[in-house]
Tab-separated table of C-alpha atoms and ligand atoms in Angstrom:
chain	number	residue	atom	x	y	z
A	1	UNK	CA	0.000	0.000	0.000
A	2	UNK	CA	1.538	3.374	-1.022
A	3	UNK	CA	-0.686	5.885	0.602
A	4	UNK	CA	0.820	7.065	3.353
A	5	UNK	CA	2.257	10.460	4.668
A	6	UNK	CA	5.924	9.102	4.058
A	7	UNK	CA	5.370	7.973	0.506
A	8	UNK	CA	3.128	11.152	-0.491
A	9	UNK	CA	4.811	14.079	1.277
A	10	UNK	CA	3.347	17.491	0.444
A	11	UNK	CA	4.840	19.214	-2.540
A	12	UNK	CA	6.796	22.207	-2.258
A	13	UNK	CA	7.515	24.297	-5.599
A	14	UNK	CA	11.090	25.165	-5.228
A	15	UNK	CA	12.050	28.736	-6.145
A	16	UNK	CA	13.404	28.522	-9.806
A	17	UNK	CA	10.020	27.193	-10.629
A	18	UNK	CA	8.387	29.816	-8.932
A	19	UNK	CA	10.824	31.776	-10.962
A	20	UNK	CA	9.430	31.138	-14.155
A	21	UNK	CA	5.615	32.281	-13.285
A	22	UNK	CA	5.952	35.658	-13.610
A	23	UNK	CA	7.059	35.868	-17.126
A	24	UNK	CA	4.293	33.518	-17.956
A	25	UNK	CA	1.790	35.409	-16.616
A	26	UNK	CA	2.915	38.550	-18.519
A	27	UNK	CA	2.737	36.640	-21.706
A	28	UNK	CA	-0.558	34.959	-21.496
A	29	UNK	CA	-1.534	38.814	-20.240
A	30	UNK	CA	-0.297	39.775	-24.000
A	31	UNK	CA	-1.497	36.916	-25.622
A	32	UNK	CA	-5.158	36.568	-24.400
A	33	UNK	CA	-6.317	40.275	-24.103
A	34	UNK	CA	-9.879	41.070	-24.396
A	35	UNK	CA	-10.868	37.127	-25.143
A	36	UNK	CA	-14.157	36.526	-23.517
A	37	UNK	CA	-14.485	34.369	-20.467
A	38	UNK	CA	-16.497	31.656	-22.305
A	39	UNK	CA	-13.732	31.180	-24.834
A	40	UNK	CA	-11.274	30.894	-22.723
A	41	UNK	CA	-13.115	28.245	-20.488
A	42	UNK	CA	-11.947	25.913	-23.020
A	43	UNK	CA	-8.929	25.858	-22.388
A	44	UNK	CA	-7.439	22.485	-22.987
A	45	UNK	CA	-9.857	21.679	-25.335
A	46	UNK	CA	-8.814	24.650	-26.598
A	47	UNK	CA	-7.559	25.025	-30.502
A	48	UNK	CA	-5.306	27.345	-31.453
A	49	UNK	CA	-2.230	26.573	-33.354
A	50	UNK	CA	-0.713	30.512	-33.744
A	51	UNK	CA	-0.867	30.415	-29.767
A	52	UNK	CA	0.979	27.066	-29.408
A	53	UNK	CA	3.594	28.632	-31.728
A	54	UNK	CA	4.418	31.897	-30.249
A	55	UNK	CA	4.352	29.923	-26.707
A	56	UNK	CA	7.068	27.649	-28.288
A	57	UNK	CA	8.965	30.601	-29.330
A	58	UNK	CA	9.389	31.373	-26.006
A	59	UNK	CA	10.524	28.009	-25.445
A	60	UNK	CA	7.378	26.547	-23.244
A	61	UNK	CA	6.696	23.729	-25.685
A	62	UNK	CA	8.244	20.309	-24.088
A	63	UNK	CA	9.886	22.192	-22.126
A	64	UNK	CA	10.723	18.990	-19.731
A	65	UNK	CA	12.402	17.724	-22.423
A	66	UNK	CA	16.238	18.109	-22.920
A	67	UNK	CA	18.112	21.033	-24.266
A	68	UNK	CA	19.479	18.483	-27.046
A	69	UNK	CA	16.499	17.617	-28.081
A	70	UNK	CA	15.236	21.351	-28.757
A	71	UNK	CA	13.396	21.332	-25.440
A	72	UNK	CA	14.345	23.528	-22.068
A	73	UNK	CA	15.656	20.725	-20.125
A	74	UNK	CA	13.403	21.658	-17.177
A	75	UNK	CA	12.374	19.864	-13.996
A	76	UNK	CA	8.274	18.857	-13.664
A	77	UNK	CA	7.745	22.111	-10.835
A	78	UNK	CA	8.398	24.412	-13.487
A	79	UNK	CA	6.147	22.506	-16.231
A	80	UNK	CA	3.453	22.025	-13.296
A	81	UNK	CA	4.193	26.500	-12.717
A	82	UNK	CA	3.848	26.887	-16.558
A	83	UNK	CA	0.618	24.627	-16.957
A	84	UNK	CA	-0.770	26.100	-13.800
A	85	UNK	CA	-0.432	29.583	-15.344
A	86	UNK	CA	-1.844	28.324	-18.689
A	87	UNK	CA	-4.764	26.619	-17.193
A	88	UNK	CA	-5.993	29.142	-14.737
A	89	UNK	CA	-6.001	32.023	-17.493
A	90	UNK	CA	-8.233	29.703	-19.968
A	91	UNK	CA	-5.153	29.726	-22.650
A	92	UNK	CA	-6.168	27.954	-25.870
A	93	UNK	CA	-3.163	25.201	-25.152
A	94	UNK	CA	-4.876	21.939	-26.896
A	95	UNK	CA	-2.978	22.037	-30.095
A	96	UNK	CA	0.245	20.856	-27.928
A	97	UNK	CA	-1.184	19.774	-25.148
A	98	UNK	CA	-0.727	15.824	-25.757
A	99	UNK	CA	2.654	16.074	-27.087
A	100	UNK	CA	3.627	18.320	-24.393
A	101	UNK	CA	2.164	16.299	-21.882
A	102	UNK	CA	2.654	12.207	-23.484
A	103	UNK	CA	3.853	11.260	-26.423
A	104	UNK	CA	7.129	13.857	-26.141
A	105	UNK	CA	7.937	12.013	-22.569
A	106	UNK	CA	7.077	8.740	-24.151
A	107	UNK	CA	9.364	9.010	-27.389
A	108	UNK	CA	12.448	10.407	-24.908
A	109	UNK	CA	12.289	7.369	-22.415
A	110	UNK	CA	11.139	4.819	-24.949
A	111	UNK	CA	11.946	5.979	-28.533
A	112	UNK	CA	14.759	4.987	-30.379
A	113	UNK	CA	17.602	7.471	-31.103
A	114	UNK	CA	16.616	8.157	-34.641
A	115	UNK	CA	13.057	9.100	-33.113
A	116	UNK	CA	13.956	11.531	-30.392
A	117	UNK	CA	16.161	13.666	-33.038
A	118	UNK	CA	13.447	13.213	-35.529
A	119	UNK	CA	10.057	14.409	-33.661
A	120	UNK	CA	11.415	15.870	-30.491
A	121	UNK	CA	12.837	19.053	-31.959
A	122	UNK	CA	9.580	19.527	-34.228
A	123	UNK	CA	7.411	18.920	-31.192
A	124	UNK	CA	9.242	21.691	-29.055
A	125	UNK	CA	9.219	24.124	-32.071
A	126	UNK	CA	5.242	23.825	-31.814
A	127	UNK	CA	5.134	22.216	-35.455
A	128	UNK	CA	4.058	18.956	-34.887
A	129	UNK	CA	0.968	17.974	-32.953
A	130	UNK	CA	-0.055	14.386	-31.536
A	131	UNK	CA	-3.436	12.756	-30.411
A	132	UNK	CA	-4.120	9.689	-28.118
A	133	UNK	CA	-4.928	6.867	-29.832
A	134	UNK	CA	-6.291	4.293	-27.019
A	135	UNK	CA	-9.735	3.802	-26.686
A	136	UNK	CA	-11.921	1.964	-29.481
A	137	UNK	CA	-15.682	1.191	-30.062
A	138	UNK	CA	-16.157	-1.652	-26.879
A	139	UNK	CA	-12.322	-1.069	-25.638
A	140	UNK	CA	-12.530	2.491	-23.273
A	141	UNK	CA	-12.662	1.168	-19.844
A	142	UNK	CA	-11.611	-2.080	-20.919
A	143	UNK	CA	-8.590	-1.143	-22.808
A	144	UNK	CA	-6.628	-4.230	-22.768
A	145	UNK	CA	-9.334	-5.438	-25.009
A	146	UNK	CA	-8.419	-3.364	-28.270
A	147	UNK	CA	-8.571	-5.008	-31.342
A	148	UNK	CA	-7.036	-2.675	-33.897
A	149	UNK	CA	-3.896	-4.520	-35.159
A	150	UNK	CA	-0.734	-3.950	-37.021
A	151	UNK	CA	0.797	-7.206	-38.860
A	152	UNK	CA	4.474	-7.075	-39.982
A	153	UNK	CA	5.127	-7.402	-43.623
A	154	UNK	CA	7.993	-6.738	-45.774
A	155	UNK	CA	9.738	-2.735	-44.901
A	156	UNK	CA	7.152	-2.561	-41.716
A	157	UNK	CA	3.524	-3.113	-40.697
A	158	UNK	CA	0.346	-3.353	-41.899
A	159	UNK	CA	-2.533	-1.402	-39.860
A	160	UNK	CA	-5.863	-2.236	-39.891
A	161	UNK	CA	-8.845	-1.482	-37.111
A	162	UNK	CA	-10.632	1.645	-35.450
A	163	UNK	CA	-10.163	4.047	-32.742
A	164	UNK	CA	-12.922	6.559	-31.133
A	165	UNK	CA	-12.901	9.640	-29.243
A	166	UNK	CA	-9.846	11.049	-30.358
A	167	UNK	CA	-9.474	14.479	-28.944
A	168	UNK	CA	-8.325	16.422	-31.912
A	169	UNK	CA	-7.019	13.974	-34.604
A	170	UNK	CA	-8.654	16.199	-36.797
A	171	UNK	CA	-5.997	18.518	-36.904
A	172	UNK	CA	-2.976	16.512	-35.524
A	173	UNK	CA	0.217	14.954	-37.578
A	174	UNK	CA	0.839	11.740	-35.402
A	175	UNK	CA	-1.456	9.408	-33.657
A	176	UNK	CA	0.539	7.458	-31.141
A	177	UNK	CA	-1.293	4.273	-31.166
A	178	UNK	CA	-2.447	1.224	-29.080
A	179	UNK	CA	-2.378	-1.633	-31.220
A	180	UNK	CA	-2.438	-5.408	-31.413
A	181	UNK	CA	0.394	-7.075	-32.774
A	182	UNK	CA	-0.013	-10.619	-31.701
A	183	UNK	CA	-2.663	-12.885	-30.202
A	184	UNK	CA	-5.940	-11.870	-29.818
A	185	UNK	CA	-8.483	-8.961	-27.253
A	186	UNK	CA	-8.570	-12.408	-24.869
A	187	UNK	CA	-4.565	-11.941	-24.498
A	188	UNK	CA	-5.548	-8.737	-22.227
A	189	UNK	CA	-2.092	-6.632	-21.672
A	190	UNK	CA	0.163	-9.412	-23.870
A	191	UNK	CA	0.280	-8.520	-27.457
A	192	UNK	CA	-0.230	-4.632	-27.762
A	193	UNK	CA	2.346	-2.573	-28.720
A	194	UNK	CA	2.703	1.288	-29.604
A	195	UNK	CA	3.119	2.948	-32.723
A	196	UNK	CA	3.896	6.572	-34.255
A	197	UNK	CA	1.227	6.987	-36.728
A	198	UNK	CA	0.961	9.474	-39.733
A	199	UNK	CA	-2.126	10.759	-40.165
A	200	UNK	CA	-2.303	11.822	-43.539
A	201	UNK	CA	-0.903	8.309	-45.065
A	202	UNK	CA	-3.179	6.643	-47.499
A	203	UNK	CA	-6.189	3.829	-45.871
A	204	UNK	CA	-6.408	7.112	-42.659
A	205	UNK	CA	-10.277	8.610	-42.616
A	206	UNK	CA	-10.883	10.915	-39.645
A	207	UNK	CA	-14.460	11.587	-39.169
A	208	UNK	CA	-15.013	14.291	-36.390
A	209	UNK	CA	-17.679	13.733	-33.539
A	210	UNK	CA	-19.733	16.664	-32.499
A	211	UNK	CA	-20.304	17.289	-28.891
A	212	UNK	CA	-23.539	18.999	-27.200
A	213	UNK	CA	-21.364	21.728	-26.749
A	214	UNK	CA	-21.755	22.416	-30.747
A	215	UNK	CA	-17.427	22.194	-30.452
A	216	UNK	CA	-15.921	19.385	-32.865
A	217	UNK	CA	-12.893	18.020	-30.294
A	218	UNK	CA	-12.862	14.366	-31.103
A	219	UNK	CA	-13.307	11.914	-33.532
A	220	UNK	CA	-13.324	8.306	-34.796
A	221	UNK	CA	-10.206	7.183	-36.808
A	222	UNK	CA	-10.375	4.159	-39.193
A	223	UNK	CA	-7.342	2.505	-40.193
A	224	UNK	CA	-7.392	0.725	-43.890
A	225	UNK	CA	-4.193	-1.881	-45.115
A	226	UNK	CA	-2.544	1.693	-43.594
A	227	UNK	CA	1.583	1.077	-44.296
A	228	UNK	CA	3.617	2.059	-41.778
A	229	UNK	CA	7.506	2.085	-42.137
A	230	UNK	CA	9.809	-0.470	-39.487
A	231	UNK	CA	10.158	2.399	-37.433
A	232	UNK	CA	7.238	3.282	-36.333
A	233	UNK	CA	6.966	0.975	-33.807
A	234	UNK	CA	7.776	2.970	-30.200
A	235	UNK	CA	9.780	1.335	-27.670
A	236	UNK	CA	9.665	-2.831	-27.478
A	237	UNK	CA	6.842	-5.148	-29.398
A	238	UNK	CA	4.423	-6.440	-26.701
A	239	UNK	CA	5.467	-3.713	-24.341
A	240	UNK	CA	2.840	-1.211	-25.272
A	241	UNK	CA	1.042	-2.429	-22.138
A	242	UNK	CA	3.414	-1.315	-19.515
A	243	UNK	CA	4.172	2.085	-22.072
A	244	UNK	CA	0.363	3.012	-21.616
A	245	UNK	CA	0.459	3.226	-18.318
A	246	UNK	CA	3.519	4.963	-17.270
A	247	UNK	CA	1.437	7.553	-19.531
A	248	UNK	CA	-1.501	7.549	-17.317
A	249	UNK	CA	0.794	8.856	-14.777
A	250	UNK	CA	1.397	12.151	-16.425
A	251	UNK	CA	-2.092	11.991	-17.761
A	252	UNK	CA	-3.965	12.128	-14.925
A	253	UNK	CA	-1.752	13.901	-12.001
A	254	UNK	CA	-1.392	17.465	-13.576
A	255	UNK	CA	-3.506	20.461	-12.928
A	256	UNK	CA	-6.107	19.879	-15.387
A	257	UNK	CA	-7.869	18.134	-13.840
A	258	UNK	CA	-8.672	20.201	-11.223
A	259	UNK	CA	-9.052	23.746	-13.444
A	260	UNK	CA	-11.671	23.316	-15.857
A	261	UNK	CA	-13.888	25.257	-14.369
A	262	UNK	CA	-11.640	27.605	-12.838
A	263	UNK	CA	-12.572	30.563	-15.078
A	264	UNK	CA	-15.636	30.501	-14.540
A	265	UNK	CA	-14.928	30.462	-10.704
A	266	UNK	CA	-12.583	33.287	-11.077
A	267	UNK	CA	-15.370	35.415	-12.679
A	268	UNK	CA	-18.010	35.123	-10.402
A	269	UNK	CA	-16.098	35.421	-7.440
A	270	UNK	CA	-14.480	38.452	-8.896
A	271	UNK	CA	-18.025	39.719	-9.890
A	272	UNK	CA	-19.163	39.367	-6.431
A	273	UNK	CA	-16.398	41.839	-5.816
A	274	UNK	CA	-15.795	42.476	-2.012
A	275	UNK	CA	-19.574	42.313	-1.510
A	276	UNK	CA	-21.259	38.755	-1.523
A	277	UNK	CA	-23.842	37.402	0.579
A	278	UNK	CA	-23.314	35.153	3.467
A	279	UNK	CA	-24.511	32.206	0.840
A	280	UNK	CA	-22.346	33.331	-1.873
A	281	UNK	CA	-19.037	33.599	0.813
A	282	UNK	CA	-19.839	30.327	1.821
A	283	UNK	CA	-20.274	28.906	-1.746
A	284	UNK	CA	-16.898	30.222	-2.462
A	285	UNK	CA	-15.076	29.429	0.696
A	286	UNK	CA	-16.092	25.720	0.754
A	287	UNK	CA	-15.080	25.632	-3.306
A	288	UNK	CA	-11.470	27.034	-2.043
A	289	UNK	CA	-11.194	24.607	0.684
A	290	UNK	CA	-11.782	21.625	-1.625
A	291	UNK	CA	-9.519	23.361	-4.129
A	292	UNK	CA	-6.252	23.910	-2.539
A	293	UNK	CA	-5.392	20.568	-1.242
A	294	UNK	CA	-6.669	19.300	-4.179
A	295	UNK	CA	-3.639	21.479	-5.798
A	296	UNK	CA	-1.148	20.451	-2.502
A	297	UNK	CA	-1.440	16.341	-4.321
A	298	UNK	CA	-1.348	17.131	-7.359
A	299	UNK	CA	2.578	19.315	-6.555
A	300	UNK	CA	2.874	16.476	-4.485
A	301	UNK	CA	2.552	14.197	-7.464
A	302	UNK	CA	4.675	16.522	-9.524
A	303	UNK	CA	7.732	15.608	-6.886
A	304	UNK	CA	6.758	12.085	-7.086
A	305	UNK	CA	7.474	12.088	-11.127
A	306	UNK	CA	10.485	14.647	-10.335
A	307	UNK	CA	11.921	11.822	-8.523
A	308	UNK	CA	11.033	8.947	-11.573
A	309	UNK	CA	8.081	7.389	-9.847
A	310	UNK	CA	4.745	6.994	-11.388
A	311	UNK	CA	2.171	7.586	-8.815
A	312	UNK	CA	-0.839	5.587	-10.667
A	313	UNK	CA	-2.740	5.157	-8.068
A	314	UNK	CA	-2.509	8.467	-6.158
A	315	UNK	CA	-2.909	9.896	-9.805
A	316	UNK	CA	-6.342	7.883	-9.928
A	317	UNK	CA	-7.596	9.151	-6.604
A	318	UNK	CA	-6.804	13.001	-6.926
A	319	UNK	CA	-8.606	13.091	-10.859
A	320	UNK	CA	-11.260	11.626	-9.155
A	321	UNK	CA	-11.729	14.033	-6.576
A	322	UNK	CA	-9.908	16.725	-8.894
A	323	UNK	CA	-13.059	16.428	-11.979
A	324	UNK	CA	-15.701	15.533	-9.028
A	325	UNK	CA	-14.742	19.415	-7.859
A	326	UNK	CA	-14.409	20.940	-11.335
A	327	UNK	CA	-18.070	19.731	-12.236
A	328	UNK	CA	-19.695	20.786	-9.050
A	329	UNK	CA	-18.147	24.385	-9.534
A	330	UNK	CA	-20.756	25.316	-12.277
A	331	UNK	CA	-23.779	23.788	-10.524
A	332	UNK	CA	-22.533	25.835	-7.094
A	333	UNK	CA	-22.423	28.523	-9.224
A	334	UNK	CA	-25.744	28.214	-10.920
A	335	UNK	CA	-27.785	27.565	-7.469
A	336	UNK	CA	-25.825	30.956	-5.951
A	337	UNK	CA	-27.196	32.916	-8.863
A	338	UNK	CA	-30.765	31.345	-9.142
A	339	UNK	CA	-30.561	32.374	-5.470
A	340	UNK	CA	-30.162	35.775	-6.390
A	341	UNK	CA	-33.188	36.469	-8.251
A	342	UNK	CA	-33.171	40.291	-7.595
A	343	UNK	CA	-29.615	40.974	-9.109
A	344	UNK	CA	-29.635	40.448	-13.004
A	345	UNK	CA	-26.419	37.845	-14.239
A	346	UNK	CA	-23.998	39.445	-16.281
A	347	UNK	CA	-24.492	37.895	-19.813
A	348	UNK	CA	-20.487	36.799	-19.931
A	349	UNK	CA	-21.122	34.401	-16.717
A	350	UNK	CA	-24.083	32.975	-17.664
A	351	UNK	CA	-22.110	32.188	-21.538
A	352	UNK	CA	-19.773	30.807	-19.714
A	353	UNK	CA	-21.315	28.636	-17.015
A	354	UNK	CA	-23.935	27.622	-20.154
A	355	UNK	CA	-20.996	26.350	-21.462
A	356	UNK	CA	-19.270	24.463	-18.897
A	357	UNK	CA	-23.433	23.071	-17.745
A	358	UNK	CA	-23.090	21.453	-20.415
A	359	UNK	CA	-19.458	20.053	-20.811
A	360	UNK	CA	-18.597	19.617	-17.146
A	361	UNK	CA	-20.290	15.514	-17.342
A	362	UNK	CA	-17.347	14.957	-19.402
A	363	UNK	CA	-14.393	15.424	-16.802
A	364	UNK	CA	-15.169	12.485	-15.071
A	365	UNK	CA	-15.204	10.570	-18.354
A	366	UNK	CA	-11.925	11.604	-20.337
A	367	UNK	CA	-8.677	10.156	-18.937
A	368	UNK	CA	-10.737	7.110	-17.584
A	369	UNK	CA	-13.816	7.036	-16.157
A	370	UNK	CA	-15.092	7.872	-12.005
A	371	UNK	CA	-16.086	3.981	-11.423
A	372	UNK	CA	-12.681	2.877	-13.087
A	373	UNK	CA	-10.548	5.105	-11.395
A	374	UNK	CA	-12.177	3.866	-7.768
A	375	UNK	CA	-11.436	0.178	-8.619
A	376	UNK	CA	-7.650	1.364	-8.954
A	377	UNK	CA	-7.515	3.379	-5.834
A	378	UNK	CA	-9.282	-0.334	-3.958
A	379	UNK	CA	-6.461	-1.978	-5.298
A	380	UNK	CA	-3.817	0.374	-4.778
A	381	UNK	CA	-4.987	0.869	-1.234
A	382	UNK	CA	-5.649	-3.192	-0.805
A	383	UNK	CA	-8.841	-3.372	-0.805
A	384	UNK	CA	-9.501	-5.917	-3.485
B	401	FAD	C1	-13.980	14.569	-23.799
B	401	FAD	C2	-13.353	13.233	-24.013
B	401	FAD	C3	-12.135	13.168	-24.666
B	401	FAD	C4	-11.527	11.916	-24.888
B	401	FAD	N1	-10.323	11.874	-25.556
B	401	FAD	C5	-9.770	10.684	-25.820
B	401	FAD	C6	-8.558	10.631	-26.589
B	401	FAD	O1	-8.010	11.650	-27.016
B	401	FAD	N2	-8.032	9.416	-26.847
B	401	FAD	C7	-8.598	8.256	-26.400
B	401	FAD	O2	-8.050	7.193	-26.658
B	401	FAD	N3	-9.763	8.282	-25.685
B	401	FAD	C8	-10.361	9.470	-25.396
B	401	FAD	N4	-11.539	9.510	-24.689
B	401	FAD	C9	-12.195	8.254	-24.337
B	401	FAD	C10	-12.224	7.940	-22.872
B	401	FAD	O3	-10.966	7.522	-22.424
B	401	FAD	C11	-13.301	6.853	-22.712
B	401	FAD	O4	-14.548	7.458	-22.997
B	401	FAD	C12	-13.330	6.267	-21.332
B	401	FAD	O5	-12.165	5.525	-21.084
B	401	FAD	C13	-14.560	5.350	-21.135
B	401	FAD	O6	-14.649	4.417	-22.145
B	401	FAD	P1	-16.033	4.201	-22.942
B	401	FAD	O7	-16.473	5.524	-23.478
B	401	FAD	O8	-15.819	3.090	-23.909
B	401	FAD	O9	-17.111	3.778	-21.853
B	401	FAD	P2	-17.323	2.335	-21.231
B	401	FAD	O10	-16.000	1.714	-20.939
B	401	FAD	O11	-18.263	1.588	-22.092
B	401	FAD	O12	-18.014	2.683	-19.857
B	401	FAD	C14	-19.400	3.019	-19.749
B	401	FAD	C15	-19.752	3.139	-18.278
B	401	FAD	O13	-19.585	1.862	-17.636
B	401	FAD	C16	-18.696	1.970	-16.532
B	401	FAD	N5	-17.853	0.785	-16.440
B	401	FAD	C17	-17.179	0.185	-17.452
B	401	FAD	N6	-16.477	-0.864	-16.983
B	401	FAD	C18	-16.716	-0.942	-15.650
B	401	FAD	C19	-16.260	-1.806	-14.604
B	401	FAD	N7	-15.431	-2.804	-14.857
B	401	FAD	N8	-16.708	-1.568	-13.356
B	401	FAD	C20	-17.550	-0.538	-13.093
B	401	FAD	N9	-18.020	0.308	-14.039
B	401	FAD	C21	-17.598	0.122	-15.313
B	401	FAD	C22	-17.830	3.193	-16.834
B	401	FAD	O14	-17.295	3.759	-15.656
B	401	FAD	C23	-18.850	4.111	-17.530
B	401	FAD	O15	-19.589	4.817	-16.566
B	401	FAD	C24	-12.162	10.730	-24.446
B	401	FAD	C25	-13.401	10.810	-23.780
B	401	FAD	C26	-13.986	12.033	-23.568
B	401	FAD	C27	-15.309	12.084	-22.868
């Protein structure tokens, strides 16, 4: 059982992170002026390629990832500073976000040589942008049970099968992709291995999937007799297993999931101004109170990765309690204004918190679902 006090120790950022927040706050202050509250609720679903570029410029892209591969060679506090900063100001980040955040960390500490010169540099540079290719029609929970599969023939493999819900492979370069490549969905974890895969080669279709929101994030991918060169393949055959899940780490222990609705918190509390009601001071203080050690775990996590551990279960049990706060921060804030019938909304909250009504369902749902994550924590803890 990992859970205890000795093997989770609160976080503390250590001054050159802190170091770095400043700066980033003064360009996302340039960067984001005058875009509306509602827009910039999106954040990491968030499109925007010319912001993902002039962030790289300033060398934020991968910026965990060393100087000699084009990154900034900087520890996780100052990545967890820099998302922070992102995050809480609702910048558009999504176009980098799954490079920045998986498959650059994956290709350094699995990738061959040839592939860390090769994307590395182009993912820093904010040129080349990645999606998550994991879950499948019938394989989202149960991942171990996907059934695309890549056969080897002569020069490389041959890629056949379907993937669903991918966040943005629309408008990304590379897929990196969970695939069969021996036995069959009853072989569980043996079998599945990862691969790089170009999107634009011939037998790809991408057909987007719209959301309730009206926005057009994700998608289903179908792979036809798709031809992928030798060296696609990331890290060992049959390892994509163990791969996967030293991603869920990063995937699940950052900031985001605790910020999704922090614009919209942010407004109304500033729109209540130094004035609210008894109910409304409550609202907020108890939303506070649930959000900063929620943010203690998830710097505490950030040391945990510092030091090369991969805190999968802790990971599991703040996102659960992370996205159980971020989608009770809209309903709060809808029952504190229905509550105040006598003061009329100001048009830019209620956009916003329309917005995130209808989205926030979804936090508990991307990056593995409320009843899956719970099964981990029972296990991690030793409970079944
Ligand atoms: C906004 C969003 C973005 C996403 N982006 C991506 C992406 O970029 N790439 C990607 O690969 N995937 C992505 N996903 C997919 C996401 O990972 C899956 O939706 C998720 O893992 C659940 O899988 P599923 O949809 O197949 O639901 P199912 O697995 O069918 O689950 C349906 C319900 O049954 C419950 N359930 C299933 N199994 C069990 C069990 N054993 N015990 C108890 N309850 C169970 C689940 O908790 C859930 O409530 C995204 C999803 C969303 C919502």
């Amino acid at each position: 059982m990992r859970l205890t006090v000795e093997n989770y120790p609160p976080g503390t950022i250590p001054p050159h992170a802190e170091a770095l927040r400043a700066p980033v706050k003064a360009f996302i202050a340039e960067q984001l002026a005058g875009s509306p509250a509602h827009l910039r609720a999106r954040s990491w679903s968030g499109f925007d390629a010319g912001f993902s570029k002039a962030l790289a410029a300033r060398g934020w892209v991968g910026v965990g990832i060393p100087k000699q591969y084009g990154g900034a060679g900087l520890d996780p506090f100052s990545r967890f500073v820099l998302v922070e900063e992102l995050l809480a100001a609702g910048a558009p980040v999504a176009a980098h976000w799954f490079a920045d955040r998986q498959s650059a960390p994956l290709i350094l500490h699995y990738g061959s040589e040839a592939q860390r010169t090769s994307f590395l540099p182009r993912i820093c540079r904010g040129e080349l942008f990645f999606c998550i290719g994991m879950s499948e029609p019938n394989s989202g929970s149960d991942l171990a049970s996907v059934r695309s599969r890549a056969e080897r023939v002569p020069g490389g493999w041959k890629l056949n099968g379907q993937k669903i819900w991918t966040t943005y492979a629309h408008k990304s370069h590379y897929m990196i992709a969970l695939i069969r490549t021996s036995g069959t969905s009853e072989d569980r974890q043996q079998g599945l291995s990862q691969f790089l895969v170009d999107l634009s080669l011939p037998g790809v279709t991408v057909n987007p999937i719209k959301l309730g929101t009206g926005d057009s994030d994700f998608n289903e991918v179908f792979f036809e007799d798709v031809i992928l060169p030798e060296d696609a393949l990331v890290g060992t055959e049959g390892n994509g297993w163990q791969q996967v899940n030293a991603e869920l780490a990063f995937e699940r222990s950052g900031p985001e999931r605790i910020y999704s609705s922090l614009v919209l918190l942010d407004l109304w509390a500033s729109l209540l101004g130094g004035d609210p009601t008894p109910d409304e001071a409550a609202r907020l203080g108890r939303m506070l109170a649930r959000l900063a050690p929620l943010r203690a775990m998830s710097v505490a996590m950030t040391g945990l990765l510092a030091a090369g551990q991969s805190p999968l279960t802790e990971a599991a049990l703040f996102k659960d309690a992370g996205t159980a706060l971020e989608q009770q921060i809209p309903a709060e804030i809808a029952d504190a204004i229905a509550a105040r019938p006598d003061r009329a909304a100001d048009p830019e909250l209620l956009r916003t918190l329309a917005y995130l009504m209808q989205l926030n369902h979804v936090f508990s749902l991307r990056g593995g679902t409320r009843e899956i994550l719970r099964g981990m924590i029972a296990r991690g803890l030793g409970l079944r």
